[in-house]
Amino acid sequence: MLYTLIMLAIVCLLATVLLLDFIAVIPKFGSEHFGAPDDIKDMMKNIPDRPWYINVLGVVIMIAAFLGCIAVLVWAGVDAVHKDMTFVQIFLRFLIIFEGYKLYDIICFDWIMLTVMKFPQKLYPETKGAKGYDSFGFNAKSQLAKLFFIFPLICLVLAAILSIL
């Protein structure tokens, strides 16, 4: 269980790196492709373009953090096989990682950073007055689908595959 919580903490840390990268380094890409409210997406299109090398740095950070998340999931699977975990244990391990990440995303990113702190607005005053900063739950349908259907299904598939190895 301790390893599972460590894995969750690493995934949440990497997700934070991704979010900060999307907000501070590659904001146009981040707002367009990773869940900003529509009015903020539109406002972000008007900010000045970053120099090409900043965009390259942002993409490198994004790829590294994403690969880090994949590495944690591989570690979780390999460790589960080496410890000869049961189907239920493997399912619970991945459920804790996936659902823990999603709850962290909803609470820390969507609610605290976007709605309460209005963090992007501090970096990009052009977005001041956007209604998206006050619309916690703007992506509720997508978040709930992941929380209750998509992630548990992925966990079931991973547990089924890894429990027969």
JSON list of C-alpha atoms in Angstrom, two decimals:
[
{"chain": "A", "resi": 1, "resn": "MET", "atom": "CA", "xyz": [0.00, 0.00, 0.00]},
{"chain": "A", "resi": 2, "resn": "LEU", "atom": "CA", "xyz": [2.86, 2.37, 0.78]},
{"chain": "A", "resi": 3, "resn": "TYR", "atom": "CA", "xyz": [4.29, 1.91, -2.72]},
{"chain": "A", "resi": 4, "resn": "THR", "atom": "CA", "xyz": [0.87, 2.66, -4.21]},
{"chain": "A", "resi": 5, "resn": "LEU", "atom": "CA", "xyz": [0.63, 5.93, -2.27]},
{"chain": "A", "resi": 6, "resn": "ILE", "atom": "CA", "xyz": [4.17, 6.86, -3.31]},
{"chain": "A", "resi": 7, "resn": "MET", "atom": "CA", "xyz": [3.22, 6.16, -6.93]},
{"chain": "A", "resi": 8, "resn": "LEU", "atom": "CA", "xyz": [0.13, 8.35, -6.55]},
{"chain": "A", "resi": 9, "resn": "ALA", "atom": "CA", "xyz": [2.23, 11.16, -5.06]},
{"chain": "A", "resi": 10, "resn": "ILE", "atom": "CA", "xyz": [4.66, 10.97, -7.98]},
{"chain": "A", "resi": 11, "resn": "VAL", "atom": "CA", "xyz": [1.82, 11.06, -10.53]},
{"chain": "A", "resi": 12, "resn": "CYS", "atom": "CA", "xyz": [0.29, 14.09, -8.77]},
{"chain": "A", "resi": 13, "resn": "LEU", "atom": "CA", "xyz": [3.68, 15.83, -8.70]},
{"chain": "A", "resi": 14, "resn": "LEU", "atom": "CA", "xyz": [4.16, 15.17, -12.42]},
{"chain": "A", "resi": 15, "resn": "ALA", "atom": "CA", "xyz": [0.61, 16.39, -13.11]},
{"chain": "A", "resi": 16, "resn": "THR", "atom": "CA", "xyz": [1.48, 19.61, -11.28]},
{"chain": "A", "resi": 17, "resn": "VAL", "atom": "CA", "xyz": [4.59, 20.01, -13.44]},
{"chain": "A", "resi": 18, "resn": "LEU", "atom": "CA", "xyz": [2.39, 19.51, -16.52]},
{"chain": "A", "resi": 19, "resn": "LEU", "atom": "CA", "xyz": [-0.15, 22.07, -15.36]},
{"chain": "A", "resi": 20, "resn": "LEU", "atom": "CA", "xyz": [2.48, 24.67, -14.55]},
{"chain": "A", "resi": 21, "resn": "ASP", "atom": "CA", "xyz": [4.10, 24.00, -17.92]},
{"chain": "A", "resi": 22, "resn": "PHE", "atom": "CA", "xyz": [0.75, 24.49, -19.67]},
{"chain": "A", "resi": 23, "resn": "ILE", "atom": "CA", "xyz": [0.06, 27.72, -17.79]},
{"chain": "A", "resi": 24, "resn": "ALA", "atom": "CA", "xyz": [3.49, 29.35, -17.64]},
{"chain": "A", "resi": 25, "resn": "VAL", "atom": "CA", "xyz": [5.53, 28.00, -20.56]},
{"chain": "A", "resi": 26, "resn": "ILE", "atom": "CA", "xyz": [3.12, 26.92, -23.33]},
{"chain": "A", "resi": 27, "resn": "PRO", "atom": "CA", "xyz": [-0.14, 28.65, -22.38]},
{"chain": "A", "resi": 28, "resn": "LYS", "atom": "CA", "xyz": [-1.76, 28.72, -25.82]},
{"chain": "A", "resi": 29, "resn": "PHE", "atom": "CA", "xyz": [-1.22, 24.99, -26.31]},
{"chain": "A", "resi": 30, "resn": "GLY", "atom": "CA", "xyz": [-2.19, 24.19, -22.72]},
{"chain": "A", "resi": 31, "resn": "SER", "atom": "CA", "xyz": [-5.39, 26.20, -22.72]},
{"chain": "A", "resi": 32, "resn": "GLU", "atom": "CA", "xyz": [-6.46, 24.88, -26.11]},
{"chain": "A", "resi": 33, "resn": "HIS", "atom": "CA", "xyz": [-5.82, 21.18, -25.52]},
{"chain": "A", "resi": 34, "resn": "PHE", "atom": "CA", "xyz": [-6.03, 20.58, -21.78]},
{"chain": "A", "resi": 35, "resn": "GLY", "atom": "CA", "xyz": [-9.33, 21.69, -20.36]},
{"chain": "A", "resi": 36, "resn": "ALA", "atom": "CA", "xyz": [-9.55, 25.46, -19.97]},
{"chain": "A", "resi": 37, "resn": "PRO", "atom": "CA", "xyz": [-13.03, 27.01, -20.01]},
{"chain": "A", "resi": 38, "resn": "ASP", "atom": "CA", "xyz": [-14.05, 28.22, -23.49]},
{"chain": "A", "resi": 39, "resn": "ASP", "atom": "CA", "xyz": [-13.91, 31.94, -22.75]},
{"chain": "A", "resi": 40, "resn": "ILE", "atom": "CA", "xyz": [-10.39, 31.62, -21.32]},
{"chain": "A", "resi": 41, "resn": "LYS", "atom": "CA", "xyz": [-9.35, 29.59, -24.38]},
{"chain": "A", "resi": 42, "resn": "ASP", "atom": "CA", "xyz": [-10.55, 32.43, -26.59]},
{"chain": "A", "resi": 43, "resn": "MET", "atom": "CA", "xyz": [-8.75, 35.08, -24.53]},
{"chain": "A", "resi": 44, "resn": "MET", "atom": "CA", "xyz": [-5.51, 33.08, -24.50]},
{"chain": "A", "resi": 45, "resn": "LYS", "atom": "CA", "xyz": [-5.43, 33.17, -28.30]},
{"chain": "A", "resi": 46, "resn": "ASN", "atom": "CA", "xyz": [-4.77, 36.92, -28.05]},
{"chain": "A", "resi": 47, "resn": "ILE", "atom": "CA", "xyz": [-1.66, 36.75, -25.87]},
{"chain": "A", "resi": 48, "resn": "PRO", "atom": "CA", "xyz": [1.65, 37.30, -27.68]},
{"chain": "A", "resi": 49, "resn": "ASP", "atom": "CA", "xyz": [3.39, 34.25, -29.10]},
{"chain": "A", "resi": 50, "resn": "ARG", "atom": "CA", "xyz": [6.38, 32.92, -27.20]},
{"chain": "A", "resi": 51, "resn": "PRO", "atom": "CA", "xyz": [9.79, 32.59, -28.87]},
{"chain": "A", "resi": 52, "resn": "TRP", "atom": "CA", "xyz": [10.24, 29.22, -30.58]},
{"chain": "A", "resi": 53, "resn": "TYR", "atom": "CA", "xyz": [12.83, 28.02, -28.04]},
{"chain": "A", "resi": 54, "resn": "ILE", "atom": "CA", "xyz": [10.38, 28.62, -25.17]},
{"chain": "A", "resi": 55, "resn": "ASN", "atom": "CA", "xyz": [7.79, 26.51, -26.99]},
{"chain": "A", "resi": 56, "resn": "VAL", "atom": "CA", "xyz": [10.39, 23.77, -27.55]},
{"chain": "A", "resi": 57, "resn": "LEU", "atom": "CA", "xyz": [11.28, 23.85, -23.84]},
{"chain": "A", "resi": 58, "resn": "GLY", "atom": "CA", "xyz": [7.59, 23.60, -22.94]},
{"chain": "A", "resi": 59, "resn": "VAL", "atom": "CA", "xyz": [7.10, 20.61, -25.23]},
{"chain": "A", "resi": 60, "resn": "VAL", "atom": "CA", "xyz": [10.20, 18.90, -23.78]},
{"chain": "A", "resi": 61, "resn": "ILE", "atom": "CA", "xyz": [8.86, 19.44, -20.24]},
{"chain": "A", "resi": 62, "resn": "MET", "atom": "CA", "xyz": [5.45, 18.12, -21.31]},
{"chain": "A", "resi": 63, "resn": "ILE", "atom": "CA", "xyz": [6.91, 14.98, -22.89]},
{"chain": "A", "resi": 64, "resn": "ALA", "atom": "CA", "xyz": [9.20, 14.33, -19.90]},
{"chain": "A", "resi": 65, "resn": "ALA", "atom": "CA", "xyz": [6.35, 14.66, -17.40]},
{"chain": "A", "resi": 66, "resn": "PHE", "atom": "CA", "xyz": [4.06, 12.49, -19.52]},
{"chain": "A", "resi": 67, "resn": "LEU", "atom": "CA", "xyz": [6.75, 9.81, -19.86]},
{"chain": "A", "resi": 68, "resn": "GLY", "atom": "CA", "xyz": [7.26, 10.04, -16.10]},
{"chain": "A", "resi": 69, "resn": "CYS", "atom": "CA", "xyz": [3.57, 9.22, -15.58]},
{"chain": "A", "resi": 70, "resn": "ILE", "atom": "CA", "xyz": [3.85, 6.27, -17.97]},
{"chain": "A", "resi": 71, "resn": "ALA", "atom": "CA", "xyz": [6.96, 5.09, -16.10]},
{"chain": "A", "resi": 72, "resn": "VAL", "atom": "CA", "xyz": [5.06, 5.17, -12.79]},
{"chain": "A", "resi": 73, "resn": "LEU", "atom": "CA", "xyz": [2.25, 3.08, -14.28]},
{"chain": "A", "resi": 74, "resn": "VAL", "atom": "CA", "xyz": [4.78, 0.58, -15.68]},
{"chain": "A", "resi": 75, "resn": "TRP", "atom": "CA", "xyz": [6.45, 0.46, -12.25]},
{"chain": "A", "resi": 76, "resn": "ALA", "atom": "CA", "xyz": [3.04, -0.18, -10.66]},
{"chain": "A", "resi": 77, "resn": "GLY", "atom": "CA", "xyz": [2.38, -3.05, -13.04]},
{"chain": "A", "resi": 78, "resn": "VAL", "atom": "CA", "xyz": [5.83, -4.64, -12.81]},
{"chain": "A", "resi": 79, "resn": "ASP", "atom": "CA", "xyz": [5.79, -4.38, -9.02]},
{"chain": "A", "resi": 80, "resn": "ALA", "atom": "CA", "xyz": [2.32, -5.96, -8.92]},
{"chain": "A", "resi": 81, "resn": "VAL", "atom": "CA", "xyz": [3.51, -8.91, -11.01]},
{"chain": "A", "resi": 82, "resn": "HIS", "atom": "CA", "xyz": [6.71, -9.34, -8.97]},
{"chain": "A", "resi": 83, "resn": "LYS", "atom": "CA", "xyz": [4.74, -9.29, -5.72]},
{"chain": "A", "resi": 84, "resn": "ASP", "atom": "CA", "xyz": [2.28, -11.79, -7.18]},
{"chain": "A", "resi": 85, "resn": "MET", "atom": "CA", "xyz": [-0.69, -9.54, -6.38]},
{"chain": "A", "resi": 86, "resn": "THR", "atom": "CA", "xyz": [-4.21, -10.82, -6.91]},
{"chain": "A", "resi": 87, "resn": "PHE", "atom": "CA", "xyz": [-6.65, -9.35, -9.43]},
{"chain": "A", "resi": 88, "resn": "VAL", "atom": "CA", "xyz": [-8.37, -7.36, -6.67]},
{"chain": "A", "resi": 89, "resn": "GLN", "atom": "CA", "xyz": [-5.09, -6.02, -5.28]},
{"chain": "A", "resi": 90, "resn": "ILE", "atom": "CA", "xyz": [-3.94, -4.92, -8.73]},
{"chain": "A", "resi": 91, "resn": "PHE", "atom": "CA", "xyz": [-7.32, -3.37, -9.48]},
{"chain": "A", "resi": 92, "resn": "LEU", "atom": "CA", "xyz": [-7.27, -1.46, -6.18]},
{"chain": "A", "resi": 93, "resn": "ARG", "atom": "CA", "xyz": [-3.68, -0.28, -6.76]},
{"chain": "A", "resi": 94, "resn": "PHE", "atom": "CA", "xyz": [-4.51, 1.21, -10.15]},
{"chain": "A", "resi": 95, "resn": "LEU", "atom": "CA", "xyz": [-7.86, 2.53, -8.91]},
{"chain": "A", "resi": 96, "resn": "ILE", "atom": "CA", "xyz": [-6.08, 4.41, -6.10]},
{"chain": "A", "resi": 97, "resn": "ILE", "atom": "CA", "xyz": [-3.57, 5.86, -8.56]},
{"chain": "A", "resi": 98, "resn": "PHE", "atom": "CA", "xyz": [-6.07, 6.86, -11.26]},
{"chain": "A", "resi": 99, "resn": "GLU", "atom": "CA", "xyz": [-8.88, 8.04, -8.99]},
{"chain": "A", "resi": 100, "resn": "GLY", "atom": "CA", "xyz": [-6.47, 9.75, -6.61]},
{"chain": "A", "resi": 101, "resn": "TYR", "atom": "CA", "xyz": [-4.99, 11.65, -9.54]},
{"chain": "A", "resi": 102, "resn": "LYS", "atom": "CA", "xyz": [-8.43, 12.64, -10.82]},
{"chain": "A", "resi": 103, "resn": "LEU", "atom": "CA", "xyz": [-9.56, 13.89, -7.39]},
{"chain": "A", "resi": 104, "resn": "TYR", "atom": "CA", "xyz": [-6.29, 15.84, -7.10]},
{"chain": "A", "resi": 105, "resn": "ASP", "atom": "CA", "xyz": [-6.97, 17.32, -10.54]},
{"chain": "A", "resi": 106, "resn": "ILE", "atom": "CA", "xyz": [-10.52, 18.36, -9.67]},
{"chain": "A", "resi": 107, "resn": "ILE", "atom": "CA", "xyz": [-9.73, 19.75, -6.22]},
{"chain": "A", "resi": 108, "resn": "CYS", "atom": "CA", "xyz": [-6.31, 21.34, -6.73]},
{"chain": "A", "resi": 109, "resn": "PHE", "atom": "CA", "xyz": [-6.40, 22.39, -10.35]},
{"chain": "A", "resi": 110, "resn": "ASP", "atom": "CA", "xyz": [-10.03, 23.04, -11.25]},
{"chain": "A", "resi": 111, "resn": "TRP", "atom": "CA", "xyz": [-11.25, 24.32, -7.92]},
{"chain": "A", "resi": 112, "resn": "ILE", "atom": "CA", "xyz": [-8.30, 25.85, -6.03]},
{"chain": "A", "resi": 113, "resn": "MET", "atom": "CA", "xyz": [-5.97, 27.05, -8.80]},
{"chain": "A", "resi": 114, "resn": "LEU", "atom": "CA", "xyz": [-8.57, 28.05, -11.38]},
{"chain": "A", "resi": 115, "resn": "THR", "atom": "CA", "xyz": [-11.68, 29.03, -9.41]},
{"chain": "A", "resi": 116, "resn": "VAL", "atom": "CA", "xyz": [-10.36, 30.17, -6.02]},
{"chain": "A", "resi": 117, "resn": "MET", "atom": "CA", "xyz": [-6.88, 31.54, -6.80]},
{"chain": "A", "resi": 118, "resn": "LYS", "atom": "CA", "xyz": [-7.53, 32.40, -10.47]},
{"chain": "A", "resi": 119, "resn": "PHE", "atom": "CA", "xyz": [-3.86, 31.53, -11.01]},
{"chain": "A", "resi": 120, "resn": "PRO", "atom": "CA", "xyz": [-3.74, 31.93, -14.82]},
{"chain": "A", "resi": 121, "resn": "GLN", "atom": "CA", "xyz": [-5.27, 35.41, -14.48]},
{"chain": "A", "resi": 122, "resn": "LYS", "atom": "CA", "xyz": [-2.28, 36.48, -12.37]},
{"chain": "A", "resi": 123, "resn": "LEU", "atom": "CA", "xyz": [0.09, 35.55, -15.22]},
{"chain": "A", "resi": 124, "resn": "TYR", "atom": "CA", "xyz": [-2.20, 36.72, -18.02]},
{"chain": "A", "resi": 125, "resn": "PRO", "atom": "CA", "xyz": [-4.16, 39.83, -17.00]},
{"chain": "A", "resi": 126, "resn": "GLU", "atom": "CA", "xyz": [-5.74, 39.72, -20.48]},
{"chain": "A", "resi": 127, "resn": "THR", "atom": "CA", "xyz": [-8.00, 36.99, -19.11]},
{"chain": "A", "resi": 128, "resn": "LYS", "atom": "CA", "xyz": [-9.34, 39.12, -16.25]},
{"chain": "A", "resi": 129, "resn": "GLY", "atom": "CA", "xyz": [-13.12, 39.07, -16.14]},
{"chain": "A", "resi": 130, "resn": "ALA", "atom": "CA", "xyz": [-13.44, 35.66, -17.78]},
{"chain": "A", "resi": 131, "resn": "LYS", "atom": "CA", "xyz": [-16.53, 33.87, -16.52]},
{"chain": "A", "resi": 132, "resn": "GLY", "atom": "CA", "xyz": [-14.58, 30.60, -16.68]},
{"chain": "A", "resi": 133, "resn": "TYR", "atom": "CA", "xyz": [-12.76, 31.54, -13.49]},
{"chain": "A", "resi": 134, "resn": "ASP", "atom": "CA", "xyz": [-16.07, 31.37, -11.64]},
{"chain": "A", "resi": 135, "resn": "SER", "atom": "CA", "xyz": [-17.46, 28.24, -13.27]},
{"chain": "A", "resi": 136, "resn": "PHE", "atom": "CA", "xyz": [-16.17, 25.35, -11.19]},
{"chain": "A", "resi": 137, "resn": "GLY", "atom": "CA", "xyz": [-17.50, 22.28, -12.92]},
{"chain": "A", "resi": 138, "resn": "PHE", "atom": "CA", "xyz": [-17.17, 23.68, -16.45]},
{"chain": "A", "resi": 139, "resn": "ASN", "atom": "CA", "xyz": [-15.87, 20.25, -17.46]},
{"chain": "A", "resi": 140, "resn": "ALA", "atom": "CA", "xyz": [-17.92, 18.22, -14.96]},
{"chain": "A", "resi": 141, "resn": "LYS", "atom": "CA", "xyz": [-19.32, 15.81, -17.55]},
{"chain": "A", "resi": 142, "resn": "SER", "atom": "CA", "xyz": [-15.84, 14.84, -18.73]},
{"chain": "A", "resi": 143, "resn": "GLN", "atom": "CA", "xyz": [-14.45, 14.65, -15.18]},
{"chain": "A", "resi": 144, "resn": "LEU", "atom": "CA", "xyz": [-17.32, 12.47, -13.94]},
{"chain": "A", "resi": 145, "resn": "ALA", "atom": "CA", "xyz": [-17.03, 10.16, -16.95]},
{"chain": "A", "resi": 146, "resn": "LYS", "atom": "CA", "xyz": [-13.36, 9.63, -16.16]},
{"chain": "A", "resi": 147, "resn": "LEU", "atom": "CA", "xyz": [-13.95, 9.27, -12.43]},
{"chain": "A", "resi": 148, "resn": "PHE", "atom": "CA", "xyz": [-16.80, 6.76, -12.59]},
{"chain": "A", "resi": 149, "resn": "PHE", "atom": "CA", "xyz": [-16.47, 4.96, -15.94]},
{"chain": "A", "resi": 150, "resn": "ILE", "atom": "CA", "xyz": [-13.27, 5.40, -17.93]},
{"chain": "A", "resi": 151, "resn": "PHE", "atom": "CA", "xyz": [-10.68, 5.08, -15.15]},
{"chain": "A", "resi": 152, "resn": "PRO", "atom": "CA", "xyz": [-12.36, 2.12, -13.40]},
{"chain": "A", "resi": 153, "resn": "LEU", "atom": "CA", "xyz": [-12.61, 0.35, -16.77]},
{"chain": "A", "resi": 154, "resn": "ILE", "atom": "CA", "xyz": [-8.91, 0.96, -17.46]},
{"chain": "A", "resi": 155, "resn": "CYS", "atom": "CA", "xyz": [-8.11, -0.39, -13.98]},
{"chain": "A", "resi": 156, "resn": "LEU", "atom": "CA", "xyz": [-10.17, -3.52, -14.63]},
{"chain": "A", "resi": 157, "resn": "VAL", "atom": "CA", "xyz": [-8.38, -4.17, -17.93]},
{"chain": "A", "resi": 158, "resn": "LEU", "atom": "CA", "xyz": [-4.95, -3.62, -16.38]},
{"chain": "A", "resi": 159, "resn": "ALA", "atom": "CA", "xyz": [-5.80, -5.89, -13.44]},
{"chain": "A", "resi": 160, "resn": "ALA", "atom": "CA", "xyz": [-7.09, -8.60, -15.77]},
{"chain": "A", "resi": 161, "resn": "ILE", "atom": "CA", "xyz": [-3.96, -8.52, -17.91]},
{"chain": "A", "resi": 162, "resn": "LEU", "atom": "CA", "xyz": [-1.46, -8.27, -15.06]},
{"chain": "A", "resi": 163, "resn": "SER", "atom": "CA", "xyz": [-3.12, -10.93, -12.90]},
{"chain": "A", "resi": 164, "resn": "ILE", "atom": "CA", "xyz": [-2.55, -13.59, -15.58]},
{"chain": "A", "resi": 165, "resn": "LEU", "atom": "CA", "xyz": [1.15, -12.75, -16.06]}
]
